[in-house]
């Protein structure tokens, strides 16, 4: 059993870094290293929604990122040959974002890499252990949602300095 002093947030962050490094190594060995993480997410979103018209605004909303950021990302992805912008019949001002053949191939290769990584991640882990893992993950997410910053006891975030108290104002600080 783990000690209570260990920090859950730190361990999750550490695992996230390990996963990212593994994915980057796999991507590089597959020759897809020109695809950034954000490009991969957008490619996946476009792939999953191939049956309908997707516009820049849809990408902005889905990923909760700003218009200028999405414009720059789409332009770069277009330059690299992953996407194309096409006019739509009902409004010549609108341009839908579609995957090119290169975009589709890179998505399919990435999915195969991710599937392989997923399989290696769960190696030696029973179905019961995975069930507990997902249950705990859900509870952690619920706790974070229910107990947002507003309901946290901020008195624990105050540390005395020179006889006065100063609040820790670091958004990445993990209690």
mmCIF file of C-alpha atoms in Angstrom:
data_model
loop_
_atom_site.group_PDB
_atom_site.id
_atom_site.type_symbol
_atom_site.label_atom_id
_atom_site.label_comp_id
_atom_site.label_asym_id
_atom_site.label_seq_id
_atom_site.Cartn_x
_atom_site.Cartn_y
_atom_site.Cartn_z
ATOM 1 C CA UNK A 1 0.000 0.000 0.000
ATOM 2 C CA UNK A 2 1.216 3.492 -0.862
ATOM 3 C CA UNK A 3 2.000 6.107 1.760
ATOM 4 C CA UNK A 4 -0.542 8.916 2.113
ATOM 5 C CA UNK A 5 2.301 11.457 1.928
ATOM 6 C CA UNK A 6 2.788 10.744 -1.769
ATOM 7 C CA UNK A 7 1.162 13.371 -3.957
ATOM 8 C CA UNK A 8 -1.438 12.124 -6.419
ATOM 9 C CA UNK A 9 -1.123 15.175 -8.668
ATOM 10 C CA UNK A 10 2.640 14.760 -8.879
ATOM 11 C CA UNK A 11 2.352 11.082 -9.806
ATOM 12 C CA UNK A 12 -0.279 11.833 -12.464
ATOM 13 C CA UNK A 13 1.940 14.576 -13.901
ATOM 14 C CA UNK A 14 4.943 12.241 -13.895
ATOM 15 C CA UNK A 15 2.969 9.505 -15.657
ATOM 16 C CA UNK A 16 1.753 12.071 -18.208
ATOM 17 C CA UNK A 17 5.366 13.049 -18.972
ATOM 18 C CA UNK A 18 6.371 9.405 -19.332
ATOM 19 C CA UNK A 19 3.473 8.784 -21.727
ATOM 20 C CA UNK A 20 4.321 11.880 -23.766
ATOM 21 C CA UNK A 21 7.964 10.810 -24.094
ATOM 22 C CA UNK A 22 6.923 7.311 -25.194
ATOM 23 C CA UNK A 23 4.487 8.671 -27.748
ATOM 24 C CA UNK A 24 7.101 11.095 -29.099
ATOM 25 C CA UNK A 25 9.634 8.281 -29.472
ATOM 26 C CA UNK A 26 7.092 6.084 -31.310
ATOM 27 C CA UNK A 27 6.000 8.954 -33.533
ATOM 28 C CA UNK A 28 9.587 9.806 -34.403
ATOM 29 C CA UNK A 29 10.433 6.196 -35.251
ATOM 30 C CA UNK A 30 7.340 6.042 -37.493
ATOM 31 C CA UNK A 31 8.460 9.184 -39.336
ATOM 32 C CA UNK A 32 5.544 11.294 -38.081
ATOM 33 C CA UNK A 33 7.598 13.683 -35.978
ATOM 34 C CA UNK A 34 6.380 16.710 -37.946
ATOM 35 C CA UNK A 35 2.927 16.157 -36.384
ATOM 36 C CA UNK A 36 2.654 18.098 -33.129
ATOM 37 C CA UNK A 37 0.368 16.891 -30.358
ATOM 38 C CA UNK A 38 -2.192 19.587 -31.199
ATOM 39 C CA UNK A 39 -2.021 18.693 -34.893
ATOM 40 C CA UNK A 40 -2.683 15.075 -33.956
ATOM 41 C CA UNK A 41 -5.736 16.024 -31.898
ATOM 42 C CA UNK A 42 -7.126 18.138 -34.740
ATOM 43 C CA UNK A 43 -6.436 15.399 -37.282
ATOM 44 C CA UNK A 44 -8.246 12.915 -35.038
ATOM 45 C CA UNK A 45 -11.201 15.315 -34.639
ATOM 46 C CA UNK A 46 -11.427 15.799 -38.417
ATOM 47 C CA UNK A 47 -11.110 12.053 -39.023
ATOM 48 C CA UNK A 48 -13.895 11.259 -36.552
ATOM 49 C CA UNK A 49 -16.136 13.864 -38.217
ATOM 50 C CA UNK A 50 -15.435 13.075 -41.873
ATOM 51 C CA UNK A 51 -19.166 12.603 -42.481
ATOM 52 C CA UNK A 52 -19.954 16.300 -41.868
ATOM 53 C CA UNK A 53 -18.557 19.702 -42.751
ATOM 54 C CA UNK A 54 -16.099 20.991 -40.156
ATOM 55 C CA UNK A 55 -15.191 24.664 -40.085
ATOM 56 C CA UNK A 56 -12.485 26.545 -38.201
ATOM 57 C CA UNK A 57 -15.116 27.678 -35.702
ATOM 58 C CA UNK A 58 -15.895 24.015 -34.883
ATOM 59 C CA UNK A 59 -12.204 23.396 -34.124
ATOM 60 C CA UNK A 60 -12.087 26.532 -31.930
ATOM 61 C CA UNK A 61 -15.115 25.391 -29.944
ATOM 62 C CA UNK A 62 -14.143 21.729 -29.639
ATOM 63 C CA UNK A 63 -10.665 22.490 -28.289
ATOM 64 C CA UNK A 64 -11.553 25.739 -26.492
ATOM 65 C CA UNK A 65 -8.810 27.689 -28.218
ATOM 66 C CA UNK A 66 -8.814 31.129 -29.791
ATOM 67 C CA UNK A 67 -9.489 32.062 -33.367
ATOM 68 C CA UNK A 68 -5.995 33.338 -34.177
ATOM 69 C CA UNK A 69 -4.389 30.235 -32.659
ATOM 70 C CA UNK A 70 -6.583 27.931 -34.748
ATOM 71 C CA UNK A 71 -5.918 30.029 -37.859
ATOM 72 C CA UNK A 72 -2.150 29.631 -37.375
ATOM 73 C CA UNK A 73 -2.429 25.902 -36.655
ATOM 74 C CA UNK A 74 -4.663 25.242 -39.694
ATOM 75 C CA UNK A 75 -2.349 27.280 -41.950
ATOM 76 C CA UNK A 76 0.670 25.276 -40.763
ATOM 77 C CA UNK A 77 -1.186 21.972 -41.158
ATOM 78 C CA UNK A 78 -2.219 23.036 -44.663
ATOM 79 C CA UNK A 79 1.380 23.946 -45.506
ATOM 80 C CA UNK A 80 2.530 20.511 -44.270
ATOM 81 C CA UNK A 81 -0.135 18.815 -46.396
ATOM 82 C CA UNK A 82 -2.338 17.336 -43.633
ATOM 83 C CA UNK A 83 -5.455 19.426 -44.316
ATOM 84 C CA UNK A 84 -7.011 21.495 -47.053
ATOM 85 C CA UNK A 85 -9.593 24.250 -46.922
ATOM 86 C CA UNK A 86 -12.453 23.925 -49.379
ATOM 87 C CA UNK A 87 -15.314 26.254 -50.253
ATOM 88 C CA UNK A 88 -18.853 25.141 -49.543
ATOM 89 C CA UNK A 89 -21.717 25.461 -52.012
ATOM 90 C CA UNK A 90 -24.174 27.383 -49.864
ATOM 91 C CA UNK A 91 -21.713 30.150 -48.807
ATOM 92 C CA UNK A 92 -18.581 30.995 -50.787
ATOM 93 C CA UNK A 93 -17.160 32.859 -47.765
ATOM 94 C CA UNK A 94 -17.064 29.695 -45.666
ATOM 95 C CA UNK A 95 -14.238 27.197 -45.984
ATOM 96 C CA UNK A 96 -14.502 23.734 -44.510
ATOM 97 C CA UNK A 97 -11.394 22.022 -43.191
ATOM 98 C CA UNK A 98 -10.839 18.530 -44.606
ATOM 99 C CA UNK A 99 -8.126 15.936 -44.207
ATOM 100 C CA UNK A 100 -5.905 15.214 -47.164
ATOM 101 C CA UNK A 101 -4.754 11.697 -47.978
ATOM 102 C CA UNK A 102 -1.569 12.450 -46.004
ATOM 103 C CA UNK A 103 -3.698 13.527 -43.022
ATOM 104 C CA UNK A 104 -5.768 10.336 -43.182
ATOM 105 C CA UNK A 105 -2.655 8.138 -43.415
ATOM 106 C CA UNK A 106 -0.965 9.923 -40.518
ATOM 107 C CA UNK A 107 -4.103 9.478 -38.394
ATOM 108 C CA UNK A 108 -4.312 5.760 -39.143
ATOM 109 C CA UNK A 109 -0.609 5.305 -38.354
ATOM 110 C CA UNK A 110 -0.997 7.272 -35.100
ATOM 111 C CA UNK A 111 -4.027 5.201 -34.070
ATOM 112 C CA UNK A 112 -2.029 2.003 -34.604
ATOM 113 C CA UNK A 113 0.837 3.433 -32.513
ATOM 114 C CA UNK A 114 -1.525 4.499 -29.729
ATOM 115 C CA UNK A 115 -3.239 1.105 -29.737
ATOM 116 C CA UNK A 116 0.151 -0.592 -29.442
ATOM 117 C CA UNK A 117 1.176 1.739 -26.589
ATOM 118 C CA UNK A 118 -2.151 1.110 -24.830
ATOM 119 C CA UNK A 119 -1.592 -2.640 -25.072
ATOM 120 C CA UNK A 120 1.890 -2.330 -23.572
ATOM 121 C CA UNK A 121 0.578 -0.053 -20.790
ATOM 122 C CA UNK A 122 -1.933 -2.621 -19.518
ATOM 123 C CA UNK A 123 0.438 -5.568 -19.800
ATOM 124 C CA UNK A 124 0.342 -7.531 -16.550
ATOM 125 C CA UNK A 125 -2.675 -5.597 -15.246
ATOM 126 C CA UNK A 126 -5.851 -7.589 -14.623
ATOM 127 C CA UNK A 127 -9.313 -6.505 -15.765
ATOM 128 C CA UNK A 128 -10.250 -6.030 -12.106
ATOM 129 C CA UNK A 129 -7.276 -3.729 -11.525
ATOM 130 C CA UNK A 130 -8.192 -1.713 -14.617
ATOM 131 C CA UNK A 131 -11.770 -1.442 -13.384
ATOM 132 C CA UNK A 132 -10.513 -0.060 -10.059
ATOM 133 C CA UNK A 133 -8.141 2.304 -11.897
ATOM 134 C CA UNK A 134 -10.934 3.779 -14.036
ATOM 135 C CA UNK A 135 -13.206 4.016 -11.007
ATOM 136 C CA UNK A 136 -10.553 5.963 -9.083
ATOM 137 C CA UNK A 137 -9.910 8.226 -12.091
ATOM 138 C CA UNK A 138 -13.634 9.037 -12.265
ATOM 139 C CA UNK A 139 -13.728 9.825 -8.540
ATOM 140 C CA UNK A 140 -10.671 12.084 -8.856
ATOM 141 C CA UNK A 141 -12.345 13.967 -11.731
ATOM 142 C CA UNK A 142 -15.566 14.277 -9.738
ATOM 143 C CA UNK A 143 -13.631 15.600 -6.755
ATOM 144 C CA UNK A 144 -11.862 18.166 -8.898
ATOM 145 C CA UNK A 145 -15.155 19.260 -10.430
ATOM 146 C CA UNK A 146 -17.074 19.372 -7.153
ATOM 147 C CA UNK A 147 -14.234 20.813 -5.111
ATOM 148 C CA UNK A 148 -12.945 23.509 -7.437
ATOM 149 C CA UNK A 149 -10.617 26.263 -6.254
ATOM 150 C CA UNK A 150 -13.542 28.240 -4.816
ATOM 151 C CA UNK A 151 -14.347 25.576 -2.231
ATOM 152 C CA UNK A 152 -10.727 24.761 -1.293
ATOM 153 C CA UNK A 153 -9.491 25.710 2.162
ATOM 154 C CA UNK A 154 -7.082 28.476 1.106
ATOM 155 C CA UNK A 155 -5.745 28.831 4.649
ATOM 156 C CA UNK A 156 -3.507 25.838 3.902
ATOM 157 C CA UNK A 157 -2.002 27.819 1.018
ATOM 158 C CA UNK A 158 -0.772 30.624 3.266
ATOM 159 C CA UNK A 159 2.743 30.595 4.630
ATOM 160 C CA UNK A 160 4.180 33.065 7.128
ATOM 161 C CA UNK A 161 6.909 35.368 5.811
ATOM 162 C CA UNK A 162 8.586 38.018 7.936
ATOM 163 C CA UNK A 163 5.723 38.000 10.399
ATOM 164 C CA UNK A 164 3.062 38.454 7.712
ATOM 165 C CA UNK A 165 1.110 35.882 5.744
ATOM 166 C CA UNK A 166 1.484 35.611 2.013
ATOM 167 C CA UNK A 167 -0.804 33.571 -0.248
ATOM 168 C CA UNK A 168 0.749 31.186 -2.728
ATOM 169 C CA UNK A 169 -0.454 32.402 -6.140
ATOM 170 C CA UNK A 170 0.920 29.709 -8.428
ATOM 171 C CA UNK A 171 -1.721 28.080 -10.688
ATOM 172 C CA UNK A 172 0.494 24.993 -11.060
ATOM 173 C CA UNK A 173 0.928 24.561 -7.284
ATOM 174 C CA UNK A 174 -0.314 21.131 -6.206
ATOM 175 C CA UNK A 175 -1.335 20.716 -2.569
#
